mmCIF file of C-alpha atoms in Angstrom:
data_model
loop_
_atom_site.group_PDB
_atom_site.id
_atom_site.type_symbol
_atom_site.label_atom_id
_atom_site.label_comp_id
_atom_site.label_asym_id
_atom_site.label_seq_id
_atom_site.Cartn_x
_atom_site.Cartn_y
_atom_site.Cartn_z
ATOM 1 C CA MET D 22 -0.076 -0.020 -0.008
ATOM 2 C CA ASP D 23 1.398 3.263 -0.919
ATOM 3 C CA TRP D 24 1.111 6.522 1.130
ATOM 4 C CA LYS D 25 -1.961 7.871 -0.811
ATOM 5 C CA GLN D 26 -3.922 4.639 -0.083
ATOM 6 C CA GLY D 27 -2.913 4.713 3.629
ATOM 7 C CA LEU D 28 -3.884 8.312 3.861
ATOM 8 C CA MET D 29 -7.278 7.617 2.281
ATOM 9 C CA LEU D 30 -7.910 4.777 4.686
ATOM 10 C CA ALA D 31 -7.008 6.863 7.613
ATOM 11 C CA VAL D 32 -9.264 9.687 6.521
ATOM 12 C CA ALA D 33 -12.172 7.235 5.917
ATOM 13 C CA GLY D 34 -11.619 5.739 9.467
ATOM 14 C CA VAL D 35 -11.828 9.084 11.120
ATOM 15 C CA ALA D 36 -14.872 10.070 9.174
ATOM 16 C CA CYS D 37 -16.675 6.880 9.980
ATOM 17 C CA ALA D 38 -15.670 7.207 13.770
ATOM 18 C CA GLY D 39 -17.488 10.420 13.868
ATOM 19 C CA CYS D 40 -20.660 8.994 12.262
ATOM 20 C CA ILE D 41 -21.105 5.950 14.478
ATOM 21 C CA ASN D 42 -21.492 6.108 18.174
ATOM 22 C CA MET D 43 -20.393 2.718 19.474
ATOM 23 C CA ASN D 44 -21.509 3.253 23.076
ATOM 24 C CA ASN D 45 -23.869 0.598 24.061
ATOM 25 C CA PRO D 46 -27.385 1.630 25.328
ATOM 26 C CA THR D 47 -27.557 -1.550 27.489
ATOM 27 C CA ARG D 48 -24.864 -0.033 29.798
ATOM 28 C CA LEU D 49 -27.409 2.312 31.037
ATOM 29 C CA ALA D 50 -29.418 1.148 34.124
ATOM 30 C CA PRO D 51 -32.956 1.958 34.474
ATOM 31 C CA GLY D 52 -33.296 5.207 36.349
ATOM 32 C CA ALA D 53 -30.392 6.841 34.390
ATOM 33 C CA SER D 54 -31.012 10.564 33.963
ATOM 34 C CA ALA D 55 -31.497 12.049 30.451
ATOM 35 C CA ASP D 56 -28.077 13.867 30.980
ATOM 36 C CA GLU D 57 -26.497 10.507 31.664
ATOM 37 C CA VAL D 58 -28.020 8.933 28.492
ATOM 38 C CA GLN D 59 -26.803 11.879 26.398
ATOM 39 C CA ARG D 60 -23.342 11.684 27.897
ATOM 40 C CA LEU D 61 -22.944 8.085 27.097
ATOM 41 C CA LEU D 62 -24.800 8.165 23.601
ATOM 42 C CA GLY D 63 -24.593 11.685 22.321
ATOM 43 C CA ALA D 64 -27.584 13.594 20.802
ATOM 44 C CA PRO D 65 -30.502 11.420 19.862
ATOM 45 C CA THR D 66 -31.441 11.027 16.079
ATOM 46 C CA GLY D 67 -35.147 11.495 16.968
ATOM 47 C CA ARG D 68 -37.398 12.274 19.824
ATOM 48 C CA TYR D 69 -40.974 11.212 20.348
ATOM 49 C CA ALA D 70 -43.638 12.423 22.736
ATOM 50 C CA LEU D 71 -45.289 9.651 24.763
ATOM 51 C CA GLU D 72 -48.316 9.822 27.132
ATOM 52 C CA GLY D 73 -48.094 11.672 30.340
ATOM 53 C CA GLY D 74 -45.006 13.783 29.446
ATOM 54 C CA ALA D 75 -42.793 10.824 28.827
ATOM 55 C CA GLN D 76 -40.477 10.766 25.797
ATOM 56 C CA ARG D 77 -38.877 8.223 23.559
ATOM 57 C CA LEU D 78 -35.324 8.887 22.254
ATOM 58 C CA GLU D 79 -34.165 7.288 18.949
ATOM 59 C CA TYR D 80 -30.419 6.406 18.458
ATOM 60 C CA ALA D 81 -30.135 5.060 14.711
ATOM 61 C CA ARG D 82 -26.823 3.312 14.566
ATOM 62 C CA GLY D 83 -24.157 1.616 12.590
ATOM 63 C CA PRO D 84 -23.086 1.425 8.989
ATOM 64 C CA TYR D 85 -26.277 1.197 6.761
ATOM 65 C CA GLY D 86 -28.452 1.728 9.734
ATOM 66 C CA ARG D 87 -28.808 -1.960 10.883
ATOM 67 C CA GLU D 88 -29.667 -0.955 14.537
ATOM 68 C CA THR D 89 -31.899 1.596 16.004
ATOM 69 C CA TRP D 90 -32.330 1.916 19.810
ATOM 70 C CA MET D 91 -35.248 3.467 21.488
ATOM 71 C CA LEU D 92 -34.875 4.572 25.027
ATOM 72 C CA ASP D 93 -37.915 5.511 26.858
ATOM 73 C CA LEU D 94 -37.731 8.272 29.624
ATOM 74 C CA ASP D 95 -40.535 9.111 32.119
ATOM 75 C CA ALA D 96 -41.807 12.506 32.581
ATOM 76 C CA SER D 97 -39.047 13.308 35.042
ATOM 77 C CA GLY D 98 -36.475 12.348 32.432
ATOM 78 C CA ARG D 99 -35.424 8.901 33.982
ATOM 79 C CA LEU D 100 -34.680 5.975 31.721
ATOM 80 C CA GLN D 101 -37.455 3.393 31.973
ATOM 81 C CA SER D 102 -36.437 1.023 29.184
ATOM 82 C CA SER D 103 -34.426 0.546 26.063
ATOM 83 C CA ALA D 104 -34.785 -1.694 22.978
ATOM 84 C CA GLN D 105 -33.162 -2.436 19.717
ATOM 85 C CA VAL D 106 -36.181 -1.945 17.464
ATOM 86 C CA LEU D 107 -35.117 -3.073 13.985
ATOM 87 C CA THR D 108 -36.359 -6.644 14.328
ATOM 88 C CA GLU D 109 -38.813 -8.795 12.311
ATOM 89 C CA LYS D 110 -40.972 -9.076 15.589
ATOM 90 C CA ARG D 111 -41.336 -5.304 15.657
ATOM 91 C CA PHE D 112 -41.764 -4.922 11.765
ATOM 92 C CA ASN D 113 -44.489 -7.457 11.812
ATOM 93 C CA THR D 114 -46.563 -5.146 14.108
ATOM 94 C CA ILE D 115 -46.774 -2.558 11.401
ATOM 95 C CA THR D 116 -50.253 -2.579 9.652
ATOM 96 C CA ALA D 117 -51.929 -0.814 6.804
ATOM 97 C CA GLY D 118 -53.592 2.344 8.138
ATOM 98 C CA MET D 119 -50.805 3.285 10.767
ATOM 99 C CA SER D 120 -49.623 6.917 10.486
ATOM 100 C CA ALA D 121 -46.172 7.956 9.686
ATOM 101 C CA ASP D 122 -45.705 9.215 13.264
ATOM 102 C CA GLU D 123 -46.716 5.867 14.611
ATOM 103 C CA VAL D 124 -44.193 4.139 12.565
ATOM 104 C CA LEU D 125 -41.451 6.522 13.510
ATOM 105 C CA LYS D 126 -42.186 6.195 17.150
ATOM 106 C CA LEU D 127 -42.149 2.358 16.653
ATOM 107 C CA ILE D 128 -39.062 1.761 14.644
ATOM 108 C CA GLY D 129 -37.541 5.228 13.907
ATOM 109 C CA ARG D 130 -36.224 6.821 10.786
ATOM 110 C CA PRO D 131 -35.703 4.609 7.685
ATOM 111 C CA SER D 132 -32.204 3.694 6.307
ATOM 112 C CA ALA D 133 -33.343 4.920 2.882
ATOM 113 C CA THR D 134 -36.338 6.534 1.208
ATOM 114 C CA SER D 135 -37.457 6.343 -2.401
ATOM 115 C CA ARG D 136 -40.670 6.835 -4.425
ATOM 116 C CA ILE D 137 -42.960 4.733 -6.626
ATOM 117 C CA GLY D 138 -44.473 7.301 -8.960
ATOM 118 C CA TRP D 139 -47.142 4.995 -10.356
ATOM 119 C CA LYS D 140 -48.488 4.349 -6.924
ATOM 120 C CA ASP D 141 -47.914 7.877 -5.666
ATOM 121 C CA GLN D 142 -46.133 6.207 -2.778
ATOM 122 C CA ALA D 143 -43.130 6.932 -0.611
ATOM 123 C CA VAL D 144 -41.088 3.878 0.310
ATOM 124 C CA TRP D 145 -39.321 3.664 3.618
ATOM 125 C CA SER D 146 -36.564 1.044 3.702
ATOM 126 C CA TYR D 147 -35.035 -0.456 6.826
ATOM 127 C CA ARG D 148 -31.938 -2.380 7.065
ATOM 128 C CA TYR D 149 -31.545 -4.780 9.956
ATOM 129 C CA GLN D 150 -29.470 -7.710 11.170
ATOM 130 C CA SER D 151 -30.703 -10.784 9.330
ATOM 131 C CA PRO D 152 -29.144 -14.020 8.030
ATOM 132 C CA PHE D 153 -30.670 -13.188 4.598
ATOM 133 C CA CYS D 154 -29.817 -10.201 2.625
ATOM 134 C CA GLN D 155 -33.119 -8.351 2.919
ATOM 135 C CA TRP D 156 -34.598 -5.251 4.117
ATOM 136 C CA PHE D 157 -38.008 -4.352 5.329
ATOM 137 C CA GLN D 158 -40.018 -1.752 3.390
ATOM 138 C CA ILE D 159 -42.993 0.323 4.071
ATOM 139 C CA GLY D 160 -45.271 1.811 1.457
ATOM 140 C CA MET D 161 -46.447 5.152 2.733
ATOM 141 C CA GLY D 162 -49.416 6.761 0.837
ATOM 142 C CA LYS D 163 -49.857 10.407 0.110
ATOM 143 C CA THR D 164 -52.109 10.614 3.079
ATOM 144 C CA GLY D 165 -49.175 9.804 5.325
ATOM 145 C CA LEU D 166 -50.660 6.275 6.130
ATOM 146 C CA VAL D 167 -49.102 2.827 5.626
ATOM 147 C CA GLU D 168 -50.537 1.151 2.554
ATOM 148 C CA ASP D 169 -48.410 -1.937 2.546
ATOM 149 C CA SER D 170 -45.064 -3.448 3.732
ATOM 150 C CA GLY D 171 -42.951 -6.338 3.251
ATOM 151 C CA TYR D 172 -39.454 -7.938 3.093
ATOM 152 C CA TYR D 173 -37.561 -7.610 -0.098
ATOM 153 C CA PRO D 174 -33.888 -8.190 -1.321
ATOM 154 C CA ASP D 175 -31.649 -5.529 -0.230
ATOM 155 C CA PRO D 176 -29.986 -3.861 -3.299
ATOM 156 C CA ILE D 177 -26.672 -3.550 -1.368
ATOM 157 C CA CYS D 178 -26.283 -7.211 -1.906
ATOM 158 C CA ASP D 179 -26.974 -7.341 -5.789
ATOM 159 C CA ASP D 180 -23.470 -7.415 -6.821
ATOM 160 C CA VAL D 181 -20.814 -8.118 -4.200
ATOM 161 C CA ASP D 182 -17.983 -7.355 -6.670
ATOM 162 C CA LYS D 183 -18.990 -3.628 -7.002
ATOM 163 C CA PRO D 184 -17.256 -1.176 -4.765
ATOM 164 C CA LEU D 185 -19.450 0.086 -2.041
ATOM 165 C CA PHE D 186 -18.715 3.831 -1.205
ATOM 166 C CA GLY D 187 -15.185 3.457 -2.527
ATOM 167 C CA PHE D 188 -14.469 0.158 -0.549
ATOM 168 C CA TRP D 189 -14.809 -3.463 -1.710
ATOM 169 C CA HIS D 190 -17.264 -5.618 0.259
ATOM 170 C CA ARG D 191 -17.833 -9.384 0.324
#
């Protein structure tokens, strides 16, 4: 490897380190304060209001967004629970007619979005840990409600011999 390649790898590593917070939410004990949560995990990628003044903090993680943690805080700002929500069990609770806000509160922001023009539909795609190369997709209608959802092949796996963001993957 020449010095230019080494420099490029070092720059890429520093850039990636800034994008991914590797602190583990499970290290936080129930009752931890909102300040402790943010000290360990940084700023959340989303915030959702829950009943009674409680709130849910979203921490979307990792390369290609394969993990999203939701941390529920009570009205006094104390941690009640945490869960990794990008799971088939959680995806299978999403049904036609749910609002975009309900979906976001349940599984957080999508890894990618696209449009299907002929259906006038936004498609929210969620990558997740799976033994298969698939992702979960939700079709959101123009009214902001879920119209359909399902599991589909993840295009990231279409051709393993293509460079991905300048790096080869297998």
